[in-house]
Coordinates of C-alpha atoms and ligand atoms in Angstrom, one line a residue:
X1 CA -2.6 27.2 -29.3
X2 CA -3.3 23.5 -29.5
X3 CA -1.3 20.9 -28.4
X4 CA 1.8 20.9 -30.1
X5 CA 4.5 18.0 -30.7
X6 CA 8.0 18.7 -29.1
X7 CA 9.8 19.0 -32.8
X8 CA 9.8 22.7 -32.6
X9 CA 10.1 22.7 -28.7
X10 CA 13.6 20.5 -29.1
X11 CA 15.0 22.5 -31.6
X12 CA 14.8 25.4 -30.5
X13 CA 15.7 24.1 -26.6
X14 CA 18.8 22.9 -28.5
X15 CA 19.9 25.8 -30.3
X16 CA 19.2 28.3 -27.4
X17 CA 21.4 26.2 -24.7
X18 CA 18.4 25.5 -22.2
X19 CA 15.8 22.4 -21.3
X20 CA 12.0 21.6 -21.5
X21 CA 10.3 20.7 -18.3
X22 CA 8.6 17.3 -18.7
X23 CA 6.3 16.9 -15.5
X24 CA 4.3 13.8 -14.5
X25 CA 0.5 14.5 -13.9
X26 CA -2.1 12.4 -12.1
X27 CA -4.4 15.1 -11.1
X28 CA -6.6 18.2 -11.7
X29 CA -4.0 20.4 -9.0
X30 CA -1.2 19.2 -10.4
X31 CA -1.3 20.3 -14.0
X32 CA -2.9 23.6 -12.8
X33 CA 0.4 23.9 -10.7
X34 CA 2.6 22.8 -13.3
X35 CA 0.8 25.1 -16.4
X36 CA 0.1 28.0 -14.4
X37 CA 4.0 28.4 -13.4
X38 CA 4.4 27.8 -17.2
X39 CA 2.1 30.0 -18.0
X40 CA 3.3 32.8 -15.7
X41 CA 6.9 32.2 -17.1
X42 CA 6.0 32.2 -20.4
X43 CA 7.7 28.6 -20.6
X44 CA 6.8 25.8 -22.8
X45 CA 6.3 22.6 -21.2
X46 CA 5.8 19.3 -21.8
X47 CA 3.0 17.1 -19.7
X48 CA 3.5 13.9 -19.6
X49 CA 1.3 10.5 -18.5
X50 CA 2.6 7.5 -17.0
X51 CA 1.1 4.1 -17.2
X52 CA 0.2 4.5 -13.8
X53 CA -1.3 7.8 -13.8
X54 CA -3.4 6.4 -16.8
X55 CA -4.3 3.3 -14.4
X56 CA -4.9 6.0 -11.4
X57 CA -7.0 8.7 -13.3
X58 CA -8.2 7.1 -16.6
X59 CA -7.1 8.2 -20.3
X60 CA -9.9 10.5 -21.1
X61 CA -9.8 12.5 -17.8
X62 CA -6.2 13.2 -18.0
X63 CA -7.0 14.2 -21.6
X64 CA -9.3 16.3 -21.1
X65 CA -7.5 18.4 -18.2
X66 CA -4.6 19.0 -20.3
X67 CA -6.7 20.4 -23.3
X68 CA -8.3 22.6 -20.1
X69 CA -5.5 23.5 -19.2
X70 CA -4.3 24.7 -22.8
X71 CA -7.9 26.5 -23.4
X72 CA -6.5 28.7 -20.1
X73 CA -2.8 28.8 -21.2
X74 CA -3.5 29.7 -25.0
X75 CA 0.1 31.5 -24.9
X76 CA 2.4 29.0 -24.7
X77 CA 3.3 25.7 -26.3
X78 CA 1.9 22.5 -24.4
X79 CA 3.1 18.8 -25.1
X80 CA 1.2 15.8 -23.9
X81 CA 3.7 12.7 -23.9
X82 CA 3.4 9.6 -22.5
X83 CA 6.1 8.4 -20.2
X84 CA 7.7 4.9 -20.4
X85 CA 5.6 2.8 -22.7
X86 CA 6.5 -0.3 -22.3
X87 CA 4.4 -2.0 -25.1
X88 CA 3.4 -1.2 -28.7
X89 CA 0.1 -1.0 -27.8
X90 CA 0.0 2.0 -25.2
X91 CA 1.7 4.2 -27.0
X92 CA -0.9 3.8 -29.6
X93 CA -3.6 3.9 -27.5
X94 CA -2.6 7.5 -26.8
X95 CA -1.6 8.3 -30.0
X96 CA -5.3 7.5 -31.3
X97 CA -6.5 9.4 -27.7
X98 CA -4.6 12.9 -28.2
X99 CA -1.2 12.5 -27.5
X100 CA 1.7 14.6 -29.3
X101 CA 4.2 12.5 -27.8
X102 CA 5.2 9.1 -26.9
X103 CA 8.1 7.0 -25.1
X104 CA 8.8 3.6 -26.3
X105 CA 11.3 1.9 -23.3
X106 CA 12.6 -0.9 -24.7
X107 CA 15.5 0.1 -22.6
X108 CA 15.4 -3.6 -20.4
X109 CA 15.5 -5.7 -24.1
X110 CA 18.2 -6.5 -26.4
X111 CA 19.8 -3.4 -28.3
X112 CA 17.9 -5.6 -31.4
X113 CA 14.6 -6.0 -29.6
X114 CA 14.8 -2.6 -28.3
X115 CA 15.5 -1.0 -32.3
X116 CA 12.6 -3.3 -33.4
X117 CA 10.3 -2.4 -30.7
X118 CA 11.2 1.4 -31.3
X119 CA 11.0 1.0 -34.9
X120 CA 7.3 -0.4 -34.9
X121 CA 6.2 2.7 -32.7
X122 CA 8.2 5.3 -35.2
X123 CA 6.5 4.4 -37.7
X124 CA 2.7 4.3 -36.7
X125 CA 3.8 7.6 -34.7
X126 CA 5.2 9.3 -37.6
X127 CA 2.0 8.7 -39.8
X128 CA -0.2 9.8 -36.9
X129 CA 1.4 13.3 -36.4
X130 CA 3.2 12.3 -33.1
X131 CA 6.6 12.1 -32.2
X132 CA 8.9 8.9 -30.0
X133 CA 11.2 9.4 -27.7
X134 CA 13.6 6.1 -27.2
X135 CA 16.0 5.0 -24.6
X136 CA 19.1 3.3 -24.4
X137 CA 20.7 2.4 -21.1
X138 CA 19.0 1.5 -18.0
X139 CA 18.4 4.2 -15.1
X140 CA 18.5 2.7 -11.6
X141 CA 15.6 3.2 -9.0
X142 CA 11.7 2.2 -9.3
X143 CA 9.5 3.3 -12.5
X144 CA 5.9 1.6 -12.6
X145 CA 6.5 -2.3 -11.9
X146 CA 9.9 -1.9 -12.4
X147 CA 12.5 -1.5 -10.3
X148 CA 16.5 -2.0 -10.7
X149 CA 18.7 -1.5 -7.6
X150 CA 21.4 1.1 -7.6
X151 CA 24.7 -0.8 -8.8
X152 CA 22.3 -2.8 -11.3
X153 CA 22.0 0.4 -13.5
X154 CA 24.1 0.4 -16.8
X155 CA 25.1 3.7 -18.6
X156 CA 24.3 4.3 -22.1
X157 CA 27.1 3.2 -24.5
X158 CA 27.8 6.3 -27.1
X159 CA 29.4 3.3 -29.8
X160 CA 25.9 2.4 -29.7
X161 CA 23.6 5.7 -30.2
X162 CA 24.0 6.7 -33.8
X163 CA 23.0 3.2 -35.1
X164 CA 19.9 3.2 -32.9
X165 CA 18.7 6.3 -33.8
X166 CA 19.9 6.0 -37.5
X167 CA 17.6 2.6 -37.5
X168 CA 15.0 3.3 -35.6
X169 CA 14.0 6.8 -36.9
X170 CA 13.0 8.4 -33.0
X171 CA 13.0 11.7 -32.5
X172 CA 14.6 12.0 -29.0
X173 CA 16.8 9.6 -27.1
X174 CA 16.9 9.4 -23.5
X175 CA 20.2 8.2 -22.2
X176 CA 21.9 7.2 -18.7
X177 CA 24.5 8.9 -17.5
X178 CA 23.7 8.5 -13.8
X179 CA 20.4 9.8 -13.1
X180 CA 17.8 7.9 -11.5
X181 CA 13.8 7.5 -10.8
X182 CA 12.8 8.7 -6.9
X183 CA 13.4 10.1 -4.2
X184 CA 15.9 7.6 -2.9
X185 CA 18.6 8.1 -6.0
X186 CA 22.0 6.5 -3.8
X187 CA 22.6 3.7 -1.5
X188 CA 25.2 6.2 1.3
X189 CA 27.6 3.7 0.1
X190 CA 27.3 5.2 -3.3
X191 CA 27.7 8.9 -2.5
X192 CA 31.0 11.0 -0.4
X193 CA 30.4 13.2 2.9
X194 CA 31.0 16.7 2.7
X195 CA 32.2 19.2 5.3
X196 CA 28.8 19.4 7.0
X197 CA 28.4 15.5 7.0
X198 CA 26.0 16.1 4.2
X199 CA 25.5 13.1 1.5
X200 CA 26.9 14.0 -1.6
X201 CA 26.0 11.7 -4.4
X202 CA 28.4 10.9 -7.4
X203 CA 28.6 13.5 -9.9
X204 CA 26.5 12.7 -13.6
X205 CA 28.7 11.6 -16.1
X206 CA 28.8 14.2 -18.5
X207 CA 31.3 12.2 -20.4
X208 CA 28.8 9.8 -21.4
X209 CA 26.7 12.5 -22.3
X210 CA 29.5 14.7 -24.4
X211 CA 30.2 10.9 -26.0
X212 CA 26.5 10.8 -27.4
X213 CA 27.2 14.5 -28.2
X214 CA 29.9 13.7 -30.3
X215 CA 28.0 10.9 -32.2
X216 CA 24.3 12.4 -32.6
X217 CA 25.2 16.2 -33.2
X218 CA 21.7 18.6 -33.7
X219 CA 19.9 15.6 -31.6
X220 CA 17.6 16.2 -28.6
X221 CA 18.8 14.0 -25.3
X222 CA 16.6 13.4 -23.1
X223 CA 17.2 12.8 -19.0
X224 CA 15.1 10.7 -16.8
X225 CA 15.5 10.7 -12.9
X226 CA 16.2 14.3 -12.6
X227 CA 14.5 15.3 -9.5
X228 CA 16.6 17.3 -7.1
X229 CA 14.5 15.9 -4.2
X230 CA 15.5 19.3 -1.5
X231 CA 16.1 18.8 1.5
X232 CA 13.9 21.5 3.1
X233 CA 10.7 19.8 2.0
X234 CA 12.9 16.4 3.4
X235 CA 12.7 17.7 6.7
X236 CA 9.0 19.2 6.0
X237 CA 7.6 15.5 5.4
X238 CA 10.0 14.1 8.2
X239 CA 8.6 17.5 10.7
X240 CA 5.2 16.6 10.1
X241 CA 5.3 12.7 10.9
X242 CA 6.6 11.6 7.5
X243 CA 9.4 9.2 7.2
X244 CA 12.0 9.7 4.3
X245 CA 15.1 8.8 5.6
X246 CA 18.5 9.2 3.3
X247 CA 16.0 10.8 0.0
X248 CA 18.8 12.3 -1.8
X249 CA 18.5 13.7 -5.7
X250 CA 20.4 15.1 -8.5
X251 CA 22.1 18.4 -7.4
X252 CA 20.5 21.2 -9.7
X253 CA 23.5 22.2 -10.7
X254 CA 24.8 19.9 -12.6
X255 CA 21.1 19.9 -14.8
X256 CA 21.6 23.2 -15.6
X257 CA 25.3 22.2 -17.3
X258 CA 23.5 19.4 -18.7
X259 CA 20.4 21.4 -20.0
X260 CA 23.0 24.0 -21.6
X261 CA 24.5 20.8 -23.8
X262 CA 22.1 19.0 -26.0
X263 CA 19.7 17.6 -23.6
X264 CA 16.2 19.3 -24.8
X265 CA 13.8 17.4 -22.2
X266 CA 14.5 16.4 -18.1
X267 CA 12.2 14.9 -16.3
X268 CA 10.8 15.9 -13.4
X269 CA 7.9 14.0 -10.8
X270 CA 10.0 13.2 -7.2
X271 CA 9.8 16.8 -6.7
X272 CA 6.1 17.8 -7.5
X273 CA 5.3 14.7 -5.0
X274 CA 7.7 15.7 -2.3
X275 CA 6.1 19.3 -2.2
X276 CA 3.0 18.4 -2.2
X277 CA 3.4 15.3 0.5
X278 CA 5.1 18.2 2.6
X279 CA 2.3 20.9 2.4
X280 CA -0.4 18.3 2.7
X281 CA 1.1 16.7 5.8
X282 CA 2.2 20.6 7.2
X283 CA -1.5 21.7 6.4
X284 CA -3.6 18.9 8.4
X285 CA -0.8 18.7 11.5
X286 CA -1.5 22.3 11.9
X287 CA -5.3 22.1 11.0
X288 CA -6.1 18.7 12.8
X289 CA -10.3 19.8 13.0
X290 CA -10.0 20.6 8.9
X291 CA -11.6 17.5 6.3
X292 CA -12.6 20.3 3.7
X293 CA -9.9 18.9 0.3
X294 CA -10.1 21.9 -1.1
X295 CA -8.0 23.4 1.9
X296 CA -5.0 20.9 2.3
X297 CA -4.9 20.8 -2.0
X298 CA -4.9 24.7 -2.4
X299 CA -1.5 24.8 -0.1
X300 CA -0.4 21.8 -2.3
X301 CA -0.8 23.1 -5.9
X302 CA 0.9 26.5 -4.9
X303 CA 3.5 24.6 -3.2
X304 CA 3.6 22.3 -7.2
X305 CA 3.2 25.5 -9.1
X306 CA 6.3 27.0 -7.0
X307 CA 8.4 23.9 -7.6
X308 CA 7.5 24.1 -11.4
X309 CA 8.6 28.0 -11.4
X310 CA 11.7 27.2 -9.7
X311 CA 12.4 24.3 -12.1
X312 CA 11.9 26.6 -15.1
X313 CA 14.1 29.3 -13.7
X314 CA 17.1 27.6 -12.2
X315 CA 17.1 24.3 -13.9
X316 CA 15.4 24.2 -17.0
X317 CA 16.0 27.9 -18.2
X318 CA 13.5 28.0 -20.6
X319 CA 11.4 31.1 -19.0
X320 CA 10.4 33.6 -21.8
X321 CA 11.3 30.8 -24.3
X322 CA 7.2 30.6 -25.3
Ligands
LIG1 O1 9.5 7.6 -14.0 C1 8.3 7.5 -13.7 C2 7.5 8.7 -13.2 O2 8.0 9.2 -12.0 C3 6.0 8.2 -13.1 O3 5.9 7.4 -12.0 O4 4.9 5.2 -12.7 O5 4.6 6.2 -10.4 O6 3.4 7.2 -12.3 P1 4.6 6.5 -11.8
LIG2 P1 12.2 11.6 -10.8 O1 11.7 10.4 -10.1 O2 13.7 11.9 -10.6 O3 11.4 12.8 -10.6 O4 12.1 11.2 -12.4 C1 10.9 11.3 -13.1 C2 11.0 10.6 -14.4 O5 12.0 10.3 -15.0 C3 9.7 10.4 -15.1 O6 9.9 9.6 -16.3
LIG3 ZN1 11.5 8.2 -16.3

């Protein structure tokens, strides 16, 4: 199969109650992790390129690993998206490069800068054979250069959603309802102790999400920020000489509700780096006399492919869905 857009992908996602993975790749190990979990699963999946990764890895080799990585996964459907465009001209530099997918974020603009923004992108998108996914409503924590503090977030406004979608022609629309980008989602102030002391953090508002619902039946939502960040490879990075104090993430829980409603695509990346960072840093405190890559990375893409299979069976629910 070749790369595919996510049109077929979101409807079906949407009509069978469950999510697609969308995981952030910057290297050769982690789309191996990612697509082989997929592959195993029998899960499609969506691969997606940041500005970043694009900056870290370069266009072409991230390119060319995915369509590797379809050539050894001919089974099951494979997106390649990129993730927060924040200009026009990226998202058609990787529409003319290979990509099925784009995001435009206008989210920081003016609803009217932000439809005209989207708009422009539909429309080259559209005639090139790849689909946009939009955003209204600004996520808190860091993304790229930008970063807005928790508090500064805003939730998406369902009065709003039907005209920007209606006007700007996108084919998915990522809202905020209280996710958000890293591993360090809530202030404490933000969140309630349980029990056990634990942090809990303040529950999505999947009132804001039943509002857009409501307003944009049959559409795919999209969530950002939804890394779980879990605490077991918390205390692996903190065991091993890391330092993550207070990382706390979306309990997986609530996805799960949330991929059951109409949200077709979470995002996932805090997670992938958390297990890695852990086996990494567990690997070379144990094997201090070992410099060979190859045996601190194997550890690391097992420990991304099991994150990824995890995701797919207890999150995303879209095992067997190929
Ligand atoms: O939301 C952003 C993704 O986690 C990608 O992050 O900009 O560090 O590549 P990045
Ligand atoms: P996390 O930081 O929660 O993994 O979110 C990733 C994301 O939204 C990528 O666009
Ligand atoms: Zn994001």
């Amino acid at each position: 199969m070749a790369l595919v857009t996510t049109t077929e992908m979101f409807k079906k996602a949407y009509d069978g109650g469950y999510a697609i993975g969308a995981f952030n790749v910057n290297n050769m190990e982690i789309v191996q992790g990612i697509t082989e979990a997929a592959g195993e699963l029998k899960s499609p999946v969506i691969l997606q390129v940041s500005k970043g990764a694009r900056a870290y890895a370069n266009h072409t080799y991230l390119v060319k690993m995915v369509e590797a990585a379809v050539a050894e996964n001919p089974d099951i459907p494979i997106a390649l998206h990129l993730d927060h465009g924040d200009s026009f001209e990226i998202c058609k530099s990787c529409i003319d490069g290979g990509f099925t997918s784009v995001m435009i974020d206008a989210s920081s603009k003016s609803f009217e800068d932000n439809i005209a923004l989207t708009k422009q992108v539909v429309e080259y998108a559209h005639a090139h054979g790849a689909v946009v996914e939009a955003e209204l409503g600004t996520l808190a924590g860091v993304e790229d250069e930008v970063v807005v503090e928790a508090g500064q977030e805003s939730y998406t406004r369902p009065e709003e959603v039907e005209e920007f979608v209606d006007r700007t022609g996108c084919d998915s629309l990522a809202i905020a309802i209280g996710t958000s980008h890293g591993a360090y989602k809530f202030t404490a102030d933000q969140c309630t102790r349980n029990e056990n002391g634990i942090l809990v953090p303040p529950p999505l508002r999947f009132d804001v999400l039943q509002g857009c619902i409501d307003k944009l039946p049959g559409f795919p939502i999209v969530l950002h920020g939804s890394s779980s960040v879990p605490q077991d490879f918390v205390k692996m990075v903190n065991e091993f000489g890391g330092e993550m104090p207070d990382a706390i993430g979306i309990p997986e829980e609530q996805l799960r509700e949330a991929a059951k409603l109409a949200v077709c695509k979470i995002n996932i990346d805090s997670d992938i780096r958390l297990a890695m960072t852990g086996y990494i840093r567990k690997y070379l405190a144990e094997n201090p006399s070992h410099f060979d890559p190859r045996q601190y990375l194997k550890p690391a893409r097992q420990a991304v492919k099991d994150m990824v299979s995890h995701k797919i069976l207890n999150v995303l629910g879209s095992n067997g869905k190929a």
